mmCIF file of C-alpha atoms in Angstrom:
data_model
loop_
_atom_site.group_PDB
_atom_site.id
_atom_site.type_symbol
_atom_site.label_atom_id
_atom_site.label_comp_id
_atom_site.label_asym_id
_atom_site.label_seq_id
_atom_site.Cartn_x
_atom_site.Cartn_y
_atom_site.Cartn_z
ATOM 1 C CA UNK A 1 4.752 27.282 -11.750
ATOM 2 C CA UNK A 2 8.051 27.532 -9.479
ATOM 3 C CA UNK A 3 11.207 26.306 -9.886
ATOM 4 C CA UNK A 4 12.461 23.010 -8.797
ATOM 5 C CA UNK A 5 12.018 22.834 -4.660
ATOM 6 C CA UNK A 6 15.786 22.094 -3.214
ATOM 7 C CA UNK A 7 17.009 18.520 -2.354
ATOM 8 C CA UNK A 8 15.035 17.483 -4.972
ATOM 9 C CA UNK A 9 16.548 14.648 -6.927
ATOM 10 C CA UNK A 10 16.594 11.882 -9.192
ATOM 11 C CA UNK A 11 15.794 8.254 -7.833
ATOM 12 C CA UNK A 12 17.234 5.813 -10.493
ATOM 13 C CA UNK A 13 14.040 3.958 -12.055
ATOM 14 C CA UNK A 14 15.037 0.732 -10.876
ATOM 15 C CA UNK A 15 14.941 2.109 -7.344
ATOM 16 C CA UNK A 16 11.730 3.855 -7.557
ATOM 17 C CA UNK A 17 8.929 0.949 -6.286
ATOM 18 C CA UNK A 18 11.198 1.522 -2.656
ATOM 19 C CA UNK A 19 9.028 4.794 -2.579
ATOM 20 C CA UNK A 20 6.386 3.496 -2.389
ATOM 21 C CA UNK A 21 7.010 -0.137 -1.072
ATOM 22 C CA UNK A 22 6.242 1.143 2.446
ATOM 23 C CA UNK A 23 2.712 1.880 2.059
ATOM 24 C CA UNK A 24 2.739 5.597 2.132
ATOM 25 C CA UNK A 25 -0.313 7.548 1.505
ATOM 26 C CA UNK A 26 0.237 9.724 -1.570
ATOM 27 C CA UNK A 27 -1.273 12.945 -3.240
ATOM 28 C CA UNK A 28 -2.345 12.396 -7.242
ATOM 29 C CA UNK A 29 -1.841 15.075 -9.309
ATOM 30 C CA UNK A 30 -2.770 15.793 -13.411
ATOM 31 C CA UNK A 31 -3.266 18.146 -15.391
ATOM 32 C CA UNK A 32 -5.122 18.327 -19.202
ATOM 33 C CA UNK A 33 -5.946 21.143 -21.055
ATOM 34 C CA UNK A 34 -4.652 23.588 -18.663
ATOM 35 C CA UNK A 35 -6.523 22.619 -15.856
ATOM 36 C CA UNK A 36 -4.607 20.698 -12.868
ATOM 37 C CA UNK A 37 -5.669 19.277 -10.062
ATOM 38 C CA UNK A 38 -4.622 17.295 -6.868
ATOM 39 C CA UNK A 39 -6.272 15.304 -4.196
ATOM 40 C CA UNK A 40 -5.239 12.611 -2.102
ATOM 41 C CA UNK A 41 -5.353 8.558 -1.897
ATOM 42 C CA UNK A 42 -4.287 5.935 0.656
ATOM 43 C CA UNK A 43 -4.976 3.250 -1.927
ATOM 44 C CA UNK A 44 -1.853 3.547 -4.147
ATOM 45 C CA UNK A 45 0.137 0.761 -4.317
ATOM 46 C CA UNK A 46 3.720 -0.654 -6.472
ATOM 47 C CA UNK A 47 2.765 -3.350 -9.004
ATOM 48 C CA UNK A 48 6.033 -4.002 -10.575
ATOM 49 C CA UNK A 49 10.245 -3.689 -10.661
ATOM 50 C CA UNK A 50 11.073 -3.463 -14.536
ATOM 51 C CA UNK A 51 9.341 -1.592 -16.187
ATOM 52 C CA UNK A 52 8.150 -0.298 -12.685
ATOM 53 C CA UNK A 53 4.177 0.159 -12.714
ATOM 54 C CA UNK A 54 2.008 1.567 -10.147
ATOM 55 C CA UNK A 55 -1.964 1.180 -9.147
ATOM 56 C CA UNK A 56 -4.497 4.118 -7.760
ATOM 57 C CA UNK A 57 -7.688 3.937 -7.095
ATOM 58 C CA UNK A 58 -9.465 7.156 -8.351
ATOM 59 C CA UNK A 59 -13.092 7.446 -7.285
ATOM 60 C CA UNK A 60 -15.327 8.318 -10.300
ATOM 61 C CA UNK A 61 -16.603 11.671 -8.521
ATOM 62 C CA UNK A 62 -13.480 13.327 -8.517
ATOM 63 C CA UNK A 63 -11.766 16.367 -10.716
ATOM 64 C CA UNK A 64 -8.401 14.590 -11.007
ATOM 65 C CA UNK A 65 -9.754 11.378 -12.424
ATOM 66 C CA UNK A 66 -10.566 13.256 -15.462
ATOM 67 C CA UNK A 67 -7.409 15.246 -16.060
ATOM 68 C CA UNK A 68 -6.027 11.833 -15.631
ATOM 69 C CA UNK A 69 -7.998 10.303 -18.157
ATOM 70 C CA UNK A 70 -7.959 13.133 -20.179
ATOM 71 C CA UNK A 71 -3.946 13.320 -20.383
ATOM 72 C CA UNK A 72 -2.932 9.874 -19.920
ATOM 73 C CA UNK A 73 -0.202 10.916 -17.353
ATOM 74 C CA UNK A 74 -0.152 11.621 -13.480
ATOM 75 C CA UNK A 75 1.828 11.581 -10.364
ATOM 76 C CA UNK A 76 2.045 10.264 -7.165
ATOM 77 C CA UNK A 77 3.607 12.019 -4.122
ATOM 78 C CA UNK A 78 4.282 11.585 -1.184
ATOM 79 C CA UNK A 79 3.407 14.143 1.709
ATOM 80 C CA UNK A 80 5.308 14.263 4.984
ATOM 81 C CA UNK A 81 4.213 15.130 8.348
ATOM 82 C CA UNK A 82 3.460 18.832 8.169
ATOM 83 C CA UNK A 83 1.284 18.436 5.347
ATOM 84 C CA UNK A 84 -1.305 16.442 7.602
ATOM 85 C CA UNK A 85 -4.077 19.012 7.096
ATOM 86 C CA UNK A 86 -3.165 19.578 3.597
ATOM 87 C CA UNK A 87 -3.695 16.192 3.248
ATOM 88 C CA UNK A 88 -6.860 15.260 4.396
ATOM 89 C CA UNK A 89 -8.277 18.741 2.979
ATOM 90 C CA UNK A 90 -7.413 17.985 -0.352
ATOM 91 C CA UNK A 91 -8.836 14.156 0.086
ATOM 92 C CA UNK A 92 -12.166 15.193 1.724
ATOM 93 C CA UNK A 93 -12.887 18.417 -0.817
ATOM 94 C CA UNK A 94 -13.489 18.441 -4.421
ATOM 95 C CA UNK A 95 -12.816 20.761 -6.942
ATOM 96 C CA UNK A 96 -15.978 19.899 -8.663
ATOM 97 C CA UNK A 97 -17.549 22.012 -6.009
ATOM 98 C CA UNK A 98 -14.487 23.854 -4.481
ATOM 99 C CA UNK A 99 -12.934 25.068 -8.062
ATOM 100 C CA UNK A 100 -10.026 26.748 -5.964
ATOM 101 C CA UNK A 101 -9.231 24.243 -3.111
ATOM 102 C CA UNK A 102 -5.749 24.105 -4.147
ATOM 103 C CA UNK A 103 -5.136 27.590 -3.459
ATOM 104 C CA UNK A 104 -7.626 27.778 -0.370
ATOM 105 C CA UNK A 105 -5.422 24.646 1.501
ATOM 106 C CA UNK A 106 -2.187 26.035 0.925
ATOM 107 C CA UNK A 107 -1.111 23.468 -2.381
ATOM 108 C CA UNK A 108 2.320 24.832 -4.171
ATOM 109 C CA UNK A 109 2.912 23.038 -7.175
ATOM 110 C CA UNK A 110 5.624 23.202 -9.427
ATOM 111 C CA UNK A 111 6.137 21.472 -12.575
ATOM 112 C CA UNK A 112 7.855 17.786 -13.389
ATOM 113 C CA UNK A 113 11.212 18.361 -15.553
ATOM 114 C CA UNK A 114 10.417 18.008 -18.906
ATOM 115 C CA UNK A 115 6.828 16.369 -18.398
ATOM 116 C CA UNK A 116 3.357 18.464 -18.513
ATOM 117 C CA UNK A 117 2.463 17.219 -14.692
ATOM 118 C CA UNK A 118 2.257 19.268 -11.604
ATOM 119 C CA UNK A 119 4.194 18.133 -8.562
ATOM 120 C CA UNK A 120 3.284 19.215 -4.924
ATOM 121 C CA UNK A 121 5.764 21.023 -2.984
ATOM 122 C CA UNK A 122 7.015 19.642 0.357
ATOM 123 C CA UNK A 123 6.849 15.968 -0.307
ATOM 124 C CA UNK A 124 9.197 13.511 0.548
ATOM 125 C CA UNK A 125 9.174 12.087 -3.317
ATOM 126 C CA UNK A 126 7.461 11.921 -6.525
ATOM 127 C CA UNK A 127 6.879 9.468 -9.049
ATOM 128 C CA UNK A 128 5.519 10.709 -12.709
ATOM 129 C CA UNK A 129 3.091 8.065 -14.672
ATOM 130 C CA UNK A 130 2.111 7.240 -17.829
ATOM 131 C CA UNK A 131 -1.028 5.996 -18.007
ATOM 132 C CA UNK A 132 -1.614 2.337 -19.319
ATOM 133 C CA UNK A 133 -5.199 2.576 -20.443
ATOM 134 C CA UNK A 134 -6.967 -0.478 -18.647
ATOM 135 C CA UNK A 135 -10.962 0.393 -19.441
ATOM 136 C CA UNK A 136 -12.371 -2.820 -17.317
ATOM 137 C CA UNK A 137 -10.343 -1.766 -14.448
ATOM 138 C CA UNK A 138 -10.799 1.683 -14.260
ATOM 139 C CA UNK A 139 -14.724 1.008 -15.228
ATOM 140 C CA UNK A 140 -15.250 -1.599 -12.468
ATOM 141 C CA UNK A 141 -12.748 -1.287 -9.739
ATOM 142 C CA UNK A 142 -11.597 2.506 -10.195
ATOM 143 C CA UNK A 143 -8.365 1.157 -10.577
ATOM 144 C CA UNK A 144 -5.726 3.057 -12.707
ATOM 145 C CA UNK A 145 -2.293 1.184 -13.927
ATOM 146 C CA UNK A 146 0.631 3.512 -14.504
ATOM 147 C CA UNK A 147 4.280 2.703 -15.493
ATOM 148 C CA UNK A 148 6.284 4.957 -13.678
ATOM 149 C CA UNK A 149 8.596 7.277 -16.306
ATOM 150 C CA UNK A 150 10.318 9.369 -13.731
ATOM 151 C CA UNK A 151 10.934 9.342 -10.101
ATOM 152 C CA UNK A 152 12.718 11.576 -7.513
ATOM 153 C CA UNK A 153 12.779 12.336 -4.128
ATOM 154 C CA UNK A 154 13.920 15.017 -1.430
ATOM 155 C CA UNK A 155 17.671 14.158 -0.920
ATOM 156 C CA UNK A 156 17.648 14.597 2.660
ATOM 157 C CA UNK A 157 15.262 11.972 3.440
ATOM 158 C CA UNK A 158 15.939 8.849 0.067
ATOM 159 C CA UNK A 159 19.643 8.529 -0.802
ATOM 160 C CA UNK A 160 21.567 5.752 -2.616
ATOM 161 C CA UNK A 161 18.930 3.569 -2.818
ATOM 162 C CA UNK A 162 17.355 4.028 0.361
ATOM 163 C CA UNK A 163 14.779 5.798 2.967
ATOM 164 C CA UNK A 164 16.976 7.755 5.703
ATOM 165 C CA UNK A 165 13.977 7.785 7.879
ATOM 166 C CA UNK A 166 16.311 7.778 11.112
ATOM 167 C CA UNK A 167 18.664 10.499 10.094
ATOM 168 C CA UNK A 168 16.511 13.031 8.102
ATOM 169 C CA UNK A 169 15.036 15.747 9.799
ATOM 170 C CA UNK A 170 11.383 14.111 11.777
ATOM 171 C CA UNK A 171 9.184 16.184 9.217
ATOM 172 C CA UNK A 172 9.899 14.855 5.999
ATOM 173 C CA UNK A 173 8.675 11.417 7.920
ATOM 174 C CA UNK A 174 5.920 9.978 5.212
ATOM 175 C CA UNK A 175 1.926 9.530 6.311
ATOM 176 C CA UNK A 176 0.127 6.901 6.628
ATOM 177 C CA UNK A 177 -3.896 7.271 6.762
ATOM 178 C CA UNK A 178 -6.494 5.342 8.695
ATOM 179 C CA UNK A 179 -9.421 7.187 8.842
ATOM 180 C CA UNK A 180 -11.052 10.093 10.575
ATOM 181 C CA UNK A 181 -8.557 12.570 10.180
ATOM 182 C CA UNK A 182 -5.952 9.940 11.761
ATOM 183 C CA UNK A 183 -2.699 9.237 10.442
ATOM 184 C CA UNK A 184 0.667 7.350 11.430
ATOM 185 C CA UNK A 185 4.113 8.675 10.540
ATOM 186 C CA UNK A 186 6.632 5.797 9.705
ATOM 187 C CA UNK A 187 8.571 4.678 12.652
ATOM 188 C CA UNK A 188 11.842 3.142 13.514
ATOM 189 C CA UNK A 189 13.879 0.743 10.950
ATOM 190 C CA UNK A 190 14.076 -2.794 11.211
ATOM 191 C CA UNK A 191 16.767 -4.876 9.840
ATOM 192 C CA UNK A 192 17.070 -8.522 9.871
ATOM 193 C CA UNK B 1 -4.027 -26.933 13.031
ATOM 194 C CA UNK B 2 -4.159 -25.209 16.238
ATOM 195 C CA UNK B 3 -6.760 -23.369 18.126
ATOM 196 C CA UNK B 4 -7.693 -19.670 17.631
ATOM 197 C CA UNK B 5 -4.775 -17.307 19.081
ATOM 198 C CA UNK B 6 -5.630 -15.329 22.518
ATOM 199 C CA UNK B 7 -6.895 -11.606 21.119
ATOM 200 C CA UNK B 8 -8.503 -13.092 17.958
ATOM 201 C CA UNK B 9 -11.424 -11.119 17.884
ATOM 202 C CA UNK B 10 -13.884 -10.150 14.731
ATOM 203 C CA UNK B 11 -13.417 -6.744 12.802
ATOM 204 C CA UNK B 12 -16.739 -5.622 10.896
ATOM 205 C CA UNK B 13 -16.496 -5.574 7.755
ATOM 206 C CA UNK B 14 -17.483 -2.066 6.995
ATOM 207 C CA UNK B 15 -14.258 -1.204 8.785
ATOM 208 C CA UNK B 16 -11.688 -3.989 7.499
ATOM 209 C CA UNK B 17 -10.293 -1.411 4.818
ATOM 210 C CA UNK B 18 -8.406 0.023 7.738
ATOM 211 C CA UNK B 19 -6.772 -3.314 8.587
ATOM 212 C CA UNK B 20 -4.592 -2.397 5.244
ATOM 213 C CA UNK B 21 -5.056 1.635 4.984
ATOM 214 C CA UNK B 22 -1.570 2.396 6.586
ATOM 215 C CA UNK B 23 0.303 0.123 3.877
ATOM 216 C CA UNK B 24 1.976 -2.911 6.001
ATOM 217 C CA UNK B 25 3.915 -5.823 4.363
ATOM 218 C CA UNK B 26 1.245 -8.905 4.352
ATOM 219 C CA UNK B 27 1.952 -12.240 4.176
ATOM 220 C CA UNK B 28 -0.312 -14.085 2.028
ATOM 221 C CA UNK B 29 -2.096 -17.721 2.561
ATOM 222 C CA UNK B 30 -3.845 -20.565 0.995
ATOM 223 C CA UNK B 31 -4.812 -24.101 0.840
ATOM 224 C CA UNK B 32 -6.044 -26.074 -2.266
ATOM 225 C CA UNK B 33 -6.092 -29.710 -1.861
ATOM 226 C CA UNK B 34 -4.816 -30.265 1.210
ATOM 227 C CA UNK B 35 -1.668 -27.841 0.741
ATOM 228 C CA UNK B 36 -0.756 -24.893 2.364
ATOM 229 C CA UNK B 37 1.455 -22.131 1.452
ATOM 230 C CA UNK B 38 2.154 -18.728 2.550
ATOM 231 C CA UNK B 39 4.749 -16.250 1.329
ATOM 232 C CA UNK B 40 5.449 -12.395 2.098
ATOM 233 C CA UNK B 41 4.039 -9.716 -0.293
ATOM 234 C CA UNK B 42 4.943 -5.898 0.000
ATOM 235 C CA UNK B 43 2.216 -5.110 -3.052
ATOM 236 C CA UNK B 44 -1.135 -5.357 -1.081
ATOM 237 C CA UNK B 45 -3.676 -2.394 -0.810
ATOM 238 C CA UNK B 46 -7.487 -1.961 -0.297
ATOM 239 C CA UNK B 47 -9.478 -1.792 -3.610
ATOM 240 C CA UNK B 48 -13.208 -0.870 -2.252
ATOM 241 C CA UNK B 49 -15.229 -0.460 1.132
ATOM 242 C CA UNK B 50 -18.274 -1.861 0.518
ATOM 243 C CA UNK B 51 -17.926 -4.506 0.086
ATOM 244 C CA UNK B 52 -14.448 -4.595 0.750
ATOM 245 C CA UNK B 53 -12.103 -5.588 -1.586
ATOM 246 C CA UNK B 54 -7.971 -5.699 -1.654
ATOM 247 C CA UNK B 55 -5.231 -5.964 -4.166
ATOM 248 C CA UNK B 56 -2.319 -8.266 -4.405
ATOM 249 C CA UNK B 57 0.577 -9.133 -6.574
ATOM 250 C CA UNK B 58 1.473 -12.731 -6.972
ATOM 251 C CA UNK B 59 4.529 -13.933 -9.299
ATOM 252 C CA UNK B 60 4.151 -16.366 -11.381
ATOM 253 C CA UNK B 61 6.778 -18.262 -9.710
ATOM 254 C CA UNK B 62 5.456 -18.550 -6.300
ATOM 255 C CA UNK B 63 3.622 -21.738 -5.357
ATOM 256 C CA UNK B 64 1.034 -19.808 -3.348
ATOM 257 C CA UNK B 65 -0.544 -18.406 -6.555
ATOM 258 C CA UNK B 66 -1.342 -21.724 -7.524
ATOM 259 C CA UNK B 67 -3.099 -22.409 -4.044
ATOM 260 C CA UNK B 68 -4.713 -19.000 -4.666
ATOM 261 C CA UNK B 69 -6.030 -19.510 -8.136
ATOM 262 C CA UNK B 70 -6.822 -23.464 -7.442
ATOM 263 C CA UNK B 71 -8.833 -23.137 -4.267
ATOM 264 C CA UNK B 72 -10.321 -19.405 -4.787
ATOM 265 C CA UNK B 73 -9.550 -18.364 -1.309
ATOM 266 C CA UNK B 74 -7.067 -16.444 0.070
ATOM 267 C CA UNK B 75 -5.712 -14.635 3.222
ATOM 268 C CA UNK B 76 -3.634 -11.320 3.910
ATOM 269 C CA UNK B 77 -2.343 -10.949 7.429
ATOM 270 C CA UNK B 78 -0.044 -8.410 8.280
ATOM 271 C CA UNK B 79 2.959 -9.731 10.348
ATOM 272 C CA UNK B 80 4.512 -7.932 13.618
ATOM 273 C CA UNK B 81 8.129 -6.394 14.368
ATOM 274 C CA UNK B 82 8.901 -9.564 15.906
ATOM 275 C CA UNK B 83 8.184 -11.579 12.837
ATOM 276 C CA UNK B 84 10.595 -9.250 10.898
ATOM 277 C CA UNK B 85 13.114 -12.371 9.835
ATOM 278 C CA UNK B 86 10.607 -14.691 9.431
ATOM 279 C CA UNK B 87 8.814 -12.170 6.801
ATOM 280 C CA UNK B 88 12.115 -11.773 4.779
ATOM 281 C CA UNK B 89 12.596 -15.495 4.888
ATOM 282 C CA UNK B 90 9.427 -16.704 3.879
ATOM 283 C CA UNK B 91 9.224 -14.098 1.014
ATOM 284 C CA UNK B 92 12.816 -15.333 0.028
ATOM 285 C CA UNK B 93 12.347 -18.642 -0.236
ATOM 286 C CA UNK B 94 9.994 -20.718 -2.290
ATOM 287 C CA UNK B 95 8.016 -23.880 -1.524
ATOM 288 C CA UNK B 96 9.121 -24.835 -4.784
ATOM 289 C CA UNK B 97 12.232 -25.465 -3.466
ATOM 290 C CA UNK B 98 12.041 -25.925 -0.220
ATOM 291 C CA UNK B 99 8.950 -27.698 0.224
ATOM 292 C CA UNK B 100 9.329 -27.322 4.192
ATOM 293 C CA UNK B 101 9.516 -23.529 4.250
ATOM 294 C CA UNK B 102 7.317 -22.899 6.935
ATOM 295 C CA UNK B 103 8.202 -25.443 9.396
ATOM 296 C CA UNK B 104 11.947 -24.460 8.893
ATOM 297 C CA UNK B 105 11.507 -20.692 9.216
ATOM 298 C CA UNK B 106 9.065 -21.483 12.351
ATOM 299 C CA UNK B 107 5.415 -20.243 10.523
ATOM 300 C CA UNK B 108 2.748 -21.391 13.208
ATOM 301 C CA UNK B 109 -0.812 -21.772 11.572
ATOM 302 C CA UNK B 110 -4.131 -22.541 12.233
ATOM 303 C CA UNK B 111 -7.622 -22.557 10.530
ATOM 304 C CA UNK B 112 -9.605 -19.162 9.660
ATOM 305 C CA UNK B 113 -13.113 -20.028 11.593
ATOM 306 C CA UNK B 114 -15.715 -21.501 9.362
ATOM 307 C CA UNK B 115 -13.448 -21.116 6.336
ATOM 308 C CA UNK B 116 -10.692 -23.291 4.493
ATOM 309 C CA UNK B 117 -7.648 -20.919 4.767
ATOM 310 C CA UNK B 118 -5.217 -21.327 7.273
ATOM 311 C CA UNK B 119 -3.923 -18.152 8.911
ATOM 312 C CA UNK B 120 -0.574 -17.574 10.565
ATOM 313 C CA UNK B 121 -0.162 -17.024 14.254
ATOM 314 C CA UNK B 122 1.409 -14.318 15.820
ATOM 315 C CA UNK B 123 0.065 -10.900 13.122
ATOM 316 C CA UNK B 124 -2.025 -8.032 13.877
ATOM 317 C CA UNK B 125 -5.008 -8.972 11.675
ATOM 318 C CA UNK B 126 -5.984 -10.600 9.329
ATOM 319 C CA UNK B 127 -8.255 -10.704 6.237
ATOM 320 C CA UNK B 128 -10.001 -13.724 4.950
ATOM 321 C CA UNK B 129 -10.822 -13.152 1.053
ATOM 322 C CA UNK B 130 -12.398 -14.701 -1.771
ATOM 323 C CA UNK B 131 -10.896 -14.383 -5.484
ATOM 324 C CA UNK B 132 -12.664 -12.167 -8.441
ATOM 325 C CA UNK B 133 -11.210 -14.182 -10.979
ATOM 326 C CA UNK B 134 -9.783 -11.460 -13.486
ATOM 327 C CA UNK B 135 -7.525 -13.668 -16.023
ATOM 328 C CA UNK B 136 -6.092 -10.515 -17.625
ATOM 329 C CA UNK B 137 -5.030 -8.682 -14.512
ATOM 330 C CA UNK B 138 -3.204 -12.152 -13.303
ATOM 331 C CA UNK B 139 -1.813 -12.774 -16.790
ATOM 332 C CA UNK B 140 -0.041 -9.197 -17.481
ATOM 333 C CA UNK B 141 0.118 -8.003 -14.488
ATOM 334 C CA UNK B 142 0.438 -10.712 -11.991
ATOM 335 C CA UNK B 143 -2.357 -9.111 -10.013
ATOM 336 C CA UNK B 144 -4.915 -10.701 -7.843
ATOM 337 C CA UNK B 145 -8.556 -8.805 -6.461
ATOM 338 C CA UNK B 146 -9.877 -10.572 -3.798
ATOM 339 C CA UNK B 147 -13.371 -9.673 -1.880
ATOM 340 C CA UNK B 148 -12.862 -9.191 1.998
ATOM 341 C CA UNK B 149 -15.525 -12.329 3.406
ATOM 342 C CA UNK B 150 -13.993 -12.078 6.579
ATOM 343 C CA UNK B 151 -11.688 -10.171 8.955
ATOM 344 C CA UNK B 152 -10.173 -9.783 12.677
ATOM 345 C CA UNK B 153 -7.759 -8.281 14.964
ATOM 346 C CA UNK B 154 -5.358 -9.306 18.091
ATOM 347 C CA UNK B 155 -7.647 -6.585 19.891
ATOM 348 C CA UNK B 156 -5.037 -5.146 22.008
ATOM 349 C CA UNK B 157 -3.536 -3.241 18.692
ATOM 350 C CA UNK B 158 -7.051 -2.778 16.554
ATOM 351 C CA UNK B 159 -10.200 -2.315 18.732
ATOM 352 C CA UNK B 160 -13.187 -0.337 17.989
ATOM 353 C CA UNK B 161 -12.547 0.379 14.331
ATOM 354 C CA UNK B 162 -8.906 2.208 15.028
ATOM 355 C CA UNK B 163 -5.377 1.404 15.698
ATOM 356 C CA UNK B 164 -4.448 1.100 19.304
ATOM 357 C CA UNK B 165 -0.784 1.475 18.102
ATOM 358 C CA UNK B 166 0.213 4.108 20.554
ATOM 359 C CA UNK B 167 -1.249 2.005 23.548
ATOM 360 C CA UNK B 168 -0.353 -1.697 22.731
ATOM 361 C CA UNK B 169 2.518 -3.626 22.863
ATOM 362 C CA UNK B 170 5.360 -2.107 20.675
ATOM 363 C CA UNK B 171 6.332 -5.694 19.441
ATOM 364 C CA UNK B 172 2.679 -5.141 17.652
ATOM 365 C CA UNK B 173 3.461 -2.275 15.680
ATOM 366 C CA UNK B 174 3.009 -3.398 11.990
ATOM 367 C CA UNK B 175 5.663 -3.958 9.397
ATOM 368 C CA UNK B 176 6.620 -2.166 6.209
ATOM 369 C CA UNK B 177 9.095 -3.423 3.769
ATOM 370 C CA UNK B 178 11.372 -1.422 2.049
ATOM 371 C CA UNK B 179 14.326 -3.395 0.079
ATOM 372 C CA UNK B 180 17.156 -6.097 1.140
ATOM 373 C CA UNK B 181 16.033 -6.979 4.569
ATOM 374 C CA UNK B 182 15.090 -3.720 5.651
ATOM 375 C CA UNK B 183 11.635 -2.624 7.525
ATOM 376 C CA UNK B 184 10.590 0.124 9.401
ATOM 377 C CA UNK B 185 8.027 -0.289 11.922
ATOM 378 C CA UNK B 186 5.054 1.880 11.970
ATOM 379 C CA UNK B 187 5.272 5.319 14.200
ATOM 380 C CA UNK B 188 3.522 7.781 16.050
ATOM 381 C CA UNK B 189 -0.106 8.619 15.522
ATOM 382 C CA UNK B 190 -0.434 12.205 13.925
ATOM 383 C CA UNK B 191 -4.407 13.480 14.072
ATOM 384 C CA UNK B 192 -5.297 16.428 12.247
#
């Protein structure tokens, strides 16, 4: 794996639900028994401040489920603008049947500090989960609980605290997916 | 409780996941027993498409739970760039203590057609759910499933199954939270 990307940096673990408090879409990545694997999910949401926890809901069809499962830990990302097409590719194909889709849609990974998980390059920030093993939930809804053990984020874009949205460069701007291939980028701050 | 709002219009339900697929801020609402509540959540996502189903985290402390879990019904509606302040304020402060919340911080309602919620004027859309009672996910976690029964649009910024964001009103664009008073609007549409 390659070294650490630059401007990436620690977000203090009582700041880290701000990643995803926005409603970004995020790519979820594992990896168990020396297989890794990464695809992406709109439905990722914060669940709580201290510890903070996340939810993701991982379809039962997919690779990365398992290497979840298998490992009890996992990230969530977040891509920016650029990665669009990365994006959706690595949502839409599986490595069940595409064993090297990684590698075919352009995927750099690198590894967490100290932590067996595989981050994706180019993202505006990353949060690495351990699993809390819910079997209802993950049998019935799909839906995985983590408790986030380490966050950081591209320096340029989260600082002190906060998204920089209107200073960063427009790329590192975070996606949000519809459907279709259609996604927004977040927009212009509001502060009342 | 007033009439419907002009723009009101339906949103199938195989396509209400999309309502919530870019991540907005919500504000959630309920009435049990002839009280009505509603407060601002960040921690809302989509759960399932068929049927549709949504997440959302309710604290303990928040006297809309209690509508939620007494009367089994519940709304998410996700509030516009105008409504900025009164989606801080109403997520600030609590019925508990300020029994007049709504009227103070100027929340117009009226009735969700053919159902017992009461909606609040002025959002995007807005989903009309019913509870899957899940005691252990609303004990430890403070988190709610509801199934989608019902769901619309103001049709000038959600029409035909897609986000008109780029063509309607910017004081339509949806809102997304991030920490001490601070939103950011959604942005431009990026198609890939």
């Amino acid at each position: 794996m390659h070294t650490l990307p630059p401007h990436f940096t620690a977000v203090p673990l009582d700041k880290s639900y701000r990643l995803l408090n926005h409603g970004p879409t995020v790519i979820v990545s594992a990896r168990h028994a020396g297989e890794h694997n990464a695809m992406s999910a709109a439905w990722a949401c914060a669940l709580d401040f201290a510890p903070p926890k996340v939810t993701v809901v991982l379809d039962k069809a997919t690779r990365t489920r398992a290497l979840v499962e298998g490992s009890g830990f996992f990230a969530l990302q977040l891509p920016t603008v650029p990665m669009a097409a990365l994006t959706k590719a690595i949502g839409t194909d599986s490595a069940v049947t595409m064993p090297d889709k990684l590698r075919r849609h352009g995927v750099q990974l690198f590894d967490a500090p100290g932590l067996d998980i595989p981050l994706v390059e180019g993202c505006a920030a990353w949060l690495a989960c351990r699993l809390i093993t819910e079997p209802h939930n993950q049998q019935a809804y799909d839906l995985f609980i983590g408790e986030v053990v380490a966050a950081w984020a591209d320096d340029r874009v989260f600082r002190d605290g906060h998204w920089q949205f209107g200073t960063a460069p427009a790329e590192l701007r975070t996606l949000h997916y519809v459907a279709g291939g259609q996604f927004y980028a977040i927009g212009e701050s509001v502060v009342v």
